Coordinates of C-alpha atoms in Angstrom, one line a residue:
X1 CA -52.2 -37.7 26.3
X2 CA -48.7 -38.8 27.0
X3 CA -48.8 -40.8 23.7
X4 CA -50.3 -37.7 21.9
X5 CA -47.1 -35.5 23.3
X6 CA -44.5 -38.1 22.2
X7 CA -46.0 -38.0 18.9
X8 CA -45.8 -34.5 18.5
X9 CA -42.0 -34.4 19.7
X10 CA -40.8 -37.4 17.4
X11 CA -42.6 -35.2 14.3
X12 CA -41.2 -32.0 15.5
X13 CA -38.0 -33.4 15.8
X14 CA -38.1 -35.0 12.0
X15 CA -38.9 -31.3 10.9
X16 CA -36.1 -29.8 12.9
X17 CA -33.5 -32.2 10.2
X18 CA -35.6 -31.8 7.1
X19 CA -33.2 -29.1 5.9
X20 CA -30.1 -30.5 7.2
X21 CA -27.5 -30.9 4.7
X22 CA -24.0 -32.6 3.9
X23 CA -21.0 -30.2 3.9
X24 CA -20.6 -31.5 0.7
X25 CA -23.6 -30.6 -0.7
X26 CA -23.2 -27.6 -0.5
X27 CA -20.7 -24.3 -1.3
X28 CA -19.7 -22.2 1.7
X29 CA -19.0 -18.9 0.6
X30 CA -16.7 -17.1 3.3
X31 CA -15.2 -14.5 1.4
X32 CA -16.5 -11.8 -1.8
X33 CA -14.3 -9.5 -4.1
X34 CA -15.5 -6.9 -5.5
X35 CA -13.8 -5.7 -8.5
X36 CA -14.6 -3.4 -11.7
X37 CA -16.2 -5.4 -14.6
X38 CA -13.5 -6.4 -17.0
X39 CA -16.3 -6.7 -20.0
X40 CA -18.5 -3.6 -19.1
X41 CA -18.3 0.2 -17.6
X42 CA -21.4 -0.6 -15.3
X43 CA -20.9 -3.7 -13.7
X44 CA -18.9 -5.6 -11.1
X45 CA -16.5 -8.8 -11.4
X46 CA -16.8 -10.4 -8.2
X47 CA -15.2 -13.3 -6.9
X48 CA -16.6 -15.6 -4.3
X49 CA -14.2 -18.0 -2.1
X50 CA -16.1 -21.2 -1.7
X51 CA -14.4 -23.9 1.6
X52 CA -12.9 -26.8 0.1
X53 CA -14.5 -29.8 2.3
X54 CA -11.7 -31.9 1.9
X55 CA -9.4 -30.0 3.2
X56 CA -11.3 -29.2 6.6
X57 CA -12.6 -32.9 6.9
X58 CA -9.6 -35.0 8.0
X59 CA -8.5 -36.1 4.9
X60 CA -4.9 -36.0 4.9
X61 CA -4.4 -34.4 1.1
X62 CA -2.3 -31.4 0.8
X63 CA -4.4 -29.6 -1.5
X64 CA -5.8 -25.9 -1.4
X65 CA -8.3 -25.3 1.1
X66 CA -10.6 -22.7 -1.0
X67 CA -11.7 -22.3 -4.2
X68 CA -11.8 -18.7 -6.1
X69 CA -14.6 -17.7 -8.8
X70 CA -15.5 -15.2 -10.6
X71 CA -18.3 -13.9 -12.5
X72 CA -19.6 -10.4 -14.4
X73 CA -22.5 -9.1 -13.5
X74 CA -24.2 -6.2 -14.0
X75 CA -25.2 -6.1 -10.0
X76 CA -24.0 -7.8 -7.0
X77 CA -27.5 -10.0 -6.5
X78 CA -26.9 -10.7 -10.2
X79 CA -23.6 -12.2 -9.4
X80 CA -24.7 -14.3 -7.1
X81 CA -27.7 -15.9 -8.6
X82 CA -25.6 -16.5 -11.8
X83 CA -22.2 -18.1 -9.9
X84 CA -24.6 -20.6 -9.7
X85 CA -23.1 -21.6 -13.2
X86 CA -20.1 -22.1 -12.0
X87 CA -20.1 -23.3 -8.1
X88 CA -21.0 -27.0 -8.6
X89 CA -22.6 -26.8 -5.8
X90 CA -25.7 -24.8 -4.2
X91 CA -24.3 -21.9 -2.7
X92 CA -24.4 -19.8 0.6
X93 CA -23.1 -16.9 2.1
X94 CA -24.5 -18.0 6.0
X95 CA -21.0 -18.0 6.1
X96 CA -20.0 -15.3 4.4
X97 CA -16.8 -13.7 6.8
X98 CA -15.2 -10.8 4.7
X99 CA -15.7 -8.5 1.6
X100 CA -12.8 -6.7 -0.4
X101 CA -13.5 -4.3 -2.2
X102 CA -10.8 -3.3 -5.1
X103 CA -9.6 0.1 -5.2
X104 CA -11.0 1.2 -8.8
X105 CA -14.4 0.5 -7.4
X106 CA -14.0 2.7 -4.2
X107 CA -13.3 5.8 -6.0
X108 CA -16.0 5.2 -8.4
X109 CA -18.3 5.0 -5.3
X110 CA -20.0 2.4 -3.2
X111 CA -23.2 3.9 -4.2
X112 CA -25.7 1.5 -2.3
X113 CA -23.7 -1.5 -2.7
X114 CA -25.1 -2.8 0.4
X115 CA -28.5 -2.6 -0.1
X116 CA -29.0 -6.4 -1.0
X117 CA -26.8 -7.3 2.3
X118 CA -29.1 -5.9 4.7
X119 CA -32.3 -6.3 2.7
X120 CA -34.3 -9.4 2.6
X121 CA -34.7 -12.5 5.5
X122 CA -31.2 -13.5 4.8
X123 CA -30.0 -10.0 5.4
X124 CA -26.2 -10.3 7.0
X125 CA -24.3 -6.9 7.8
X126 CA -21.7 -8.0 10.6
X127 CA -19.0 -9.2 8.2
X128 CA -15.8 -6.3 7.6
X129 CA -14.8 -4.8 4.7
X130 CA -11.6 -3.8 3.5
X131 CA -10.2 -1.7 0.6
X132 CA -7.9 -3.8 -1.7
X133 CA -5.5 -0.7 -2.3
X134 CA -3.4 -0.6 -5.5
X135 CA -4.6 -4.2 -6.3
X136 CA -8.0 -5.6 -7.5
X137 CA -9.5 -7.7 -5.0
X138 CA -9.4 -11.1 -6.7
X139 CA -5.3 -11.2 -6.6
X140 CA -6.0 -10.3 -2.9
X141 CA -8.4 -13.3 -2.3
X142 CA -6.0 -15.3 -4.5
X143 CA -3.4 -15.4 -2.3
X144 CA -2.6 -18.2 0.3
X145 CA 0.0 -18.2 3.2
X146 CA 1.4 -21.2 4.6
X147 CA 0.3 -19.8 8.3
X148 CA -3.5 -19.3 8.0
X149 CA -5.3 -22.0 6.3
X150 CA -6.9 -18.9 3.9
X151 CA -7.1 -15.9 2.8
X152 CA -10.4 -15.2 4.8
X153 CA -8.6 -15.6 8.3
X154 CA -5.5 -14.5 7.4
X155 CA -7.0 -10.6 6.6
X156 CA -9.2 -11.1 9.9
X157 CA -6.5 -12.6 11.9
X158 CA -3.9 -10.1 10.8
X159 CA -6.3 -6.9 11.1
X160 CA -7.7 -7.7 14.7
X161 CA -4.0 -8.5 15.7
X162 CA -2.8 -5.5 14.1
X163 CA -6.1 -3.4 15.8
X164 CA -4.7 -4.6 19.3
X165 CA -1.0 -3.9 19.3
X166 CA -0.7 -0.8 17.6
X167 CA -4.1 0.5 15.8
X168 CA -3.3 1.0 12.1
X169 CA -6.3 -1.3 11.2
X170 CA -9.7 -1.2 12.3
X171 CA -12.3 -4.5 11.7
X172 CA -15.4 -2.5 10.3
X173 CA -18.4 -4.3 10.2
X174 CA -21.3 -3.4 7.3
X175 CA -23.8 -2.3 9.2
X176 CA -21.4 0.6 10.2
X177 CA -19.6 1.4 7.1
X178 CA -23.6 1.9 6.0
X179 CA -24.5 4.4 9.4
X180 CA -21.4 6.4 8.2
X181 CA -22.6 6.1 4.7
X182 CA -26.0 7.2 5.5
X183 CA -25.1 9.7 8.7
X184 CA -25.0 13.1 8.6
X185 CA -21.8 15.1 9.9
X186 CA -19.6 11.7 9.6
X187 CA -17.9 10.3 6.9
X188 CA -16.1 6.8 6.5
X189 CA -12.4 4.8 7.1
X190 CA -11.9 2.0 6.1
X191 CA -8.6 -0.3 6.3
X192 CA -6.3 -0.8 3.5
X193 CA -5.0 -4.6 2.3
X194 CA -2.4 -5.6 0.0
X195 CA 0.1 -8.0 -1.6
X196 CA 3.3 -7.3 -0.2
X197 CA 4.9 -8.3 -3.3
X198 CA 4.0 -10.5 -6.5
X199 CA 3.5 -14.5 -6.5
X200 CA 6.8 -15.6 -7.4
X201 CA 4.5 -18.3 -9.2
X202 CA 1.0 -19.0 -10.7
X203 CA 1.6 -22.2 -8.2
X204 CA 0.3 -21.6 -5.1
X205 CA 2.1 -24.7 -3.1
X206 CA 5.1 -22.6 -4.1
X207 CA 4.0 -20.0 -2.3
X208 CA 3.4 -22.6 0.4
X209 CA 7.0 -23.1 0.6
X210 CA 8.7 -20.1 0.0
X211 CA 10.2 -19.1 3.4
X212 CA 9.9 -15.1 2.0
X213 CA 5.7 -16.0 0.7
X214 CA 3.6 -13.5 -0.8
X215 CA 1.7 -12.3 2.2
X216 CA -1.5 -10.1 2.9
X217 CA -0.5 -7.2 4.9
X218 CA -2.5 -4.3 6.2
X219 CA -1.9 -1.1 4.8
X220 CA -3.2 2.3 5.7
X221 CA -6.2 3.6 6.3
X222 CA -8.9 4.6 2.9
X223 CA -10.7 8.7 3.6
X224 CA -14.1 8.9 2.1
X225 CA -16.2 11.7 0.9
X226 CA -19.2 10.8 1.3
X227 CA -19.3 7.5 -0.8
X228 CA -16.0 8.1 -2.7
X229 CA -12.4 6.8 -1.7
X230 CA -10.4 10.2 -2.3
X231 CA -6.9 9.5 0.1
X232 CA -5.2 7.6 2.2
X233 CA -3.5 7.6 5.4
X234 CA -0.7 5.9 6.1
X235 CA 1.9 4.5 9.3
X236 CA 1.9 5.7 12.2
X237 CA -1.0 8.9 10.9
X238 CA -3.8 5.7 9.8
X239 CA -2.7 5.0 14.0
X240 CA -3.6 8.6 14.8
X241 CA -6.8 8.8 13.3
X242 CA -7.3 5.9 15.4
X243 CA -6.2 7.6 18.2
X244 CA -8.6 10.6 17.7
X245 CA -11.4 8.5 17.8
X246 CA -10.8 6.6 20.7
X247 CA -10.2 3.5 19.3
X248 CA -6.5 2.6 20.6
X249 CA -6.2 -0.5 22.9
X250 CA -2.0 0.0 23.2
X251 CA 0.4 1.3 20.5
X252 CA 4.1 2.4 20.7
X253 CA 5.7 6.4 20.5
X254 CA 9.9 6.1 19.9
X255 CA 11.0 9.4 20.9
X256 CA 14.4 10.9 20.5
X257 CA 16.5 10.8 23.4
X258 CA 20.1 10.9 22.1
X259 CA 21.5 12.1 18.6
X260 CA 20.0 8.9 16.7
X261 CA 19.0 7.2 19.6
X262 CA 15.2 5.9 21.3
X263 CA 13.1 5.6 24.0
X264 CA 9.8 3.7 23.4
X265 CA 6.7 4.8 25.0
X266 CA 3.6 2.4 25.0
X267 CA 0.4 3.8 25.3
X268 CA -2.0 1.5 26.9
X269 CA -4.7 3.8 27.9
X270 CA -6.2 6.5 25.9
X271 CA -9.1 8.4 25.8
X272 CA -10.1 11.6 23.1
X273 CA -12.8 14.2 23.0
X274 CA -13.7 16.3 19.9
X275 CA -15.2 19.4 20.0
X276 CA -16.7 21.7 17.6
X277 CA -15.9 25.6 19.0
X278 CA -17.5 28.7 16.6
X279 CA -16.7 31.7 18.5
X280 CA -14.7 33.1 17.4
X281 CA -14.1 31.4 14.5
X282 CA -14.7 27.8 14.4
X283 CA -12.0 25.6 15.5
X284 CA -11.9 21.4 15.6
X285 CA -10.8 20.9 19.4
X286 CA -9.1 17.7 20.5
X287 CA -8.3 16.5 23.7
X288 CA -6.5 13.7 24.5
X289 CA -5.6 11.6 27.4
X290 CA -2.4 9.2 27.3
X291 CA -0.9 6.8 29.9
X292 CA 1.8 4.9 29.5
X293 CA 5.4 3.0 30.3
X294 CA 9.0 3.0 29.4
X295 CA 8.8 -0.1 26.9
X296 CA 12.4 0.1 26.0
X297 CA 15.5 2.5 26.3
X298 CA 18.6 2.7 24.0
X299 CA 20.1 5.9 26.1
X300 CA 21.4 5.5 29.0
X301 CA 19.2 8.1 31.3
X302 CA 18.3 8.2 34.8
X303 CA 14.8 7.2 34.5
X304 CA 14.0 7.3 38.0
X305 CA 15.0 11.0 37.9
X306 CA 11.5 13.0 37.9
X307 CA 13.0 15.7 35.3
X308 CA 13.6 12.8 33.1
X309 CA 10.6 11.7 33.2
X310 CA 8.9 15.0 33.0
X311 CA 11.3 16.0 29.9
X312 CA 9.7 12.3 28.6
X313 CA 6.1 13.3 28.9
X314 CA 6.8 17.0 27.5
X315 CA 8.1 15.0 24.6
X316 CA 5.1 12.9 24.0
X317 CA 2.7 15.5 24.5
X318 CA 4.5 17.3 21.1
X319 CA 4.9 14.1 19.0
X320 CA 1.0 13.4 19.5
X321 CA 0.0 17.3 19.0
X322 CA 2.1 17.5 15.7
X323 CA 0.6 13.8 14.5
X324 CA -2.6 14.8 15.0
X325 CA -2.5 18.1 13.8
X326 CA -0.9 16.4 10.2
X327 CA -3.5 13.9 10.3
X328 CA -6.6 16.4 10.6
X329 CA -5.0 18.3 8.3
X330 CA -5.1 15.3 5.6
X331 CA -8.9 15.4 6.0
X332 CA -8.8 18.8 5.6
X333 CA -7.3 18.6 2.3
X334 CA -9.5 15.6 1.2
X335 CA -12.7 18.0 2.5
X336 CA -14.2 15.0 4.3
X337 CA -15.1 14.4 8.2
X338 CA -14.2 11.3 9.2
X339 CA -13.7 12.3 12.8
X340 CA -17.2 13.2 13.3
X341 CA -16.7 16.5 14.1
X342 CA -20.0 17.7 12.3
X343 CA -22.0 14.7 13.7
X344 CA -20.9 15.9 17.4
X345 CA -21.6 19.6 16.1
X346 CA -25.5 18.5 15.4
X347 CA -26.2 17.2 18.3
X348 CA -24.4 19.8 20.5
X349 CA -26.0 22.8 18.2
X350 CA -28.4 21.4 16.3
X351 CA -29.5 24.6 15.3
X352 CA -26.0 25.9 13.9
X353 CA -26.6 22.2 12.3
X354 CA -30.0 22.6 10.6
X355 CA -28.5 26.3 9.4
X356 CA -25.0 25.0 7.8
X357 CA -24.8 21.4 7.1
X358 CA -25.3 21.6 3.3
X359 CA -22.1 23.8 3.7
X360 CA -20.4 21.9 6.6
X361 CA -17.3 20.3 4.2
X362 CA -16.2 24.1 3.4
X363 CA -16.5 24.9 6.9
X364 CA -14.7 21.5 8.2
X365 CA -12.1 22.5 5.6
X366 CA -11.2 26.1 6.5
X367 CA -11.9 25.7 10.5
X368 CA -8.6 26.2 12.6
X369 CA -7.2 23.1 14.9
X370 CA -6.4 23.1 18.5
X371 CA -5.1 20.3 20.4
X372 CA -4.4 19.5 23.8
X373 CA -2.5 16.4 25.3
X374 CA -2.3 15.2 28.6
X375 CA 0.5 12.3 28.9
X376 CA 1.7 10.8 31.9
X377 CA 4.1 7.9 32.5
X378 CA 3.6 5.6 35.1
X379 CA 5.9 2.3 35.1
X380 CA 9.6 1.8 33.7
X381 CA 8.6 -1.8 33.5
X382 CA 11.4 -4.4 35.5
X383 CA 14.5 -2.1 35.3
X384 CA 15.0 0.8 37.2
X385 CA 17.6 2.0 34.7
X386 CA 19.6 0.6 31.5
X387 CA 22.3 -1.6 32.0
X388 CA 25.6 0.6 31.0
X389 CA 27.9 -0.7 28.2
X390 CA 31.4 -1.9 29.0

């Protein structure tokens, strides 16, 4: 019996490598562009960025580390099955870490682009997506810095970092850009990427050592009705939206305190409810909760004076109403909900909800806006006071 058992471990342990493979023998996709078809209305150029082994195995060459290419295809399956004819090597998207997604296609539609992502045993819906704006997203994916090793981590790296010091950008995984696709009373964001400025030259080890590079940078954040890109929002209103949502680990207010002079406020706790009210006339209701401290001071006030501070928080209660207020309004205008104000109106009302959804974009668009802030600051950090100029 114990012979029979040691028999059965060896073989299963033989099975467990029969599909093990070289990283050579094989093409790690970790990053897809989607882009208009340069050949026909109806299809997609996409462009798949494939690891270059050599560069991640300890050889000491200098080279690129990834390899861009593109095919046309009349579908995105299509595309992949047919880069087959130009990968030289059999390839995989197990590692598939990010899809652009140009800005032409976006405001065509996204349709159900996804469907092949989330369909089938492969099915993969946790990698973000982001909106090459005013670019196509093979120059995005074409583009490597001399800090990140690609263009892959460098969006990632610069979009979570971005997400956690001041909120512009948001990582959004698939499977939720397709629930806000697919939901009822919701529509989507996604974050912006672009070139800050053209490659100086076709040479990317030039860009390597340009001490100014060509860099990916986030920019703004993409409104959608229903599956179409229709506007944008920009600065510090793309951080608002974020702000409305509850999605704001820390971020930064600079308020006025002298004639061109600033305060900095940062905000490292926040919190937001939305609320739909009808009677008498439906209004979006906001509510939000800020904490924060004195991050830095270029007046010299008596911060330890309570008025002060009062006069402080008075001010960041106004700043936050009017951003808000401007950034509603922007969704307004666009006639799309990407607040969720309808989805919280469904489940708080569902039968309002059952009555008016078909017409809940008018009524989104028309409904009045009330917001209420509740700030508070609680530290002035290590100095009581600024030091006072000679």
């Amino acid at each position: 019996m114990k012979k029979l058992f040691t028999l059965v471990l060896c073989m299963m342990l033989l099975m467990g490598c029969s599909n093990y493979r070289e990283l050579n023998e094989v093409g790690l996709i970790i990053a897809m562009g989607i882009d208009k078809s340069l050949k026909n209305n109806d299809g997609y150029r996409v462009t798949y960025q494939v690891i270059n082994p050599s560069q991640i195995s300890g050889d000491t060459s200098t080279g690129i580390p990834v390899s861009n290419y593109s095919i046309e295809a009349r579908s995105l399956f299509e595309a992949y099955t047919m880069a087959s004819a130009i990968i030289p090597r059999e390839n995989t998207v197990s590692h598939l870490g990010v899809i652009i997604i140009s800005e032409a296609v976006a405001r065509d539609g996204l349709n159900l682009m996804f469907d092949g992502l989330e369909r089938g045993e492969t099915a993969r819906t946790y990698m973000p997506v982001f909106i090459a704006r005013g670019s196509t997203a093979e120059n995005v994916l074409g583009v490597v810095e001399p800090i990140e090793s690609n263009p892959t981590k460098s969006i990632i790296s610069t979009s979570e970092n971005n997400q956690k010091l001041y909120a512009i950008s948001k990582v959004t995984p698939v499977h939720e850009v397709i629930s806000a696709l697919s939901s009822e009373g919701t529509d989507l964001l996604l974050t912006g990427v672009k070139l800050n400025k053209e490659l100086s030259s076709k040479n990317q080890n030039d860009n390597l050592q340009d001490i100014k590079p060509t860099i990916i940078e986030v920019n703004g954040l993409a409104i959608f009705n229903k599956d179409k890109l229709v506007d944008w929002l920009d600065g510090e209103l793309a951080r608002t939206a974020h702000l409305i949502l509850s999605e704001v680990a820390i971020t930064s207010f600079p308020l006025l305190c002298d004639t061109d002079k600033y305060i900095t406020l940062v905000i490292k706790k926040s919190k937001s409810t939305l609320q739909t009210v009808l009677d008498p006339r439906p209004t979006l209701k906001v509510t939000i909760t800020l904490n924060g401290d004195i991050g830095e001071t270029n007046c010299n006030i008596n911060i330890n004076n309570i008025k002060v501070l009062n006069n402080l928080e008075e001010k960041l209660k106004k700043e936050v109403q009017s951003q808000v207020k401007k950034t509603i309004q922007i969704s307004q205008d666009a006639g799309t909900d990407v607040f969720g104000f309808g989805n919280n109106l469904s489940k708080e009302n569902p039968q309002y909800w059952k009555k008016h959804k078909k017409e809940w974009n008018k009524i989104f668009t028309s409904a009045e806006i009330d917001v209420q802030v509740n700030a508070s600051i609680s530290d002035s950090g290590l100095l009581t006071n600024p030091y006072e100029e000679k």
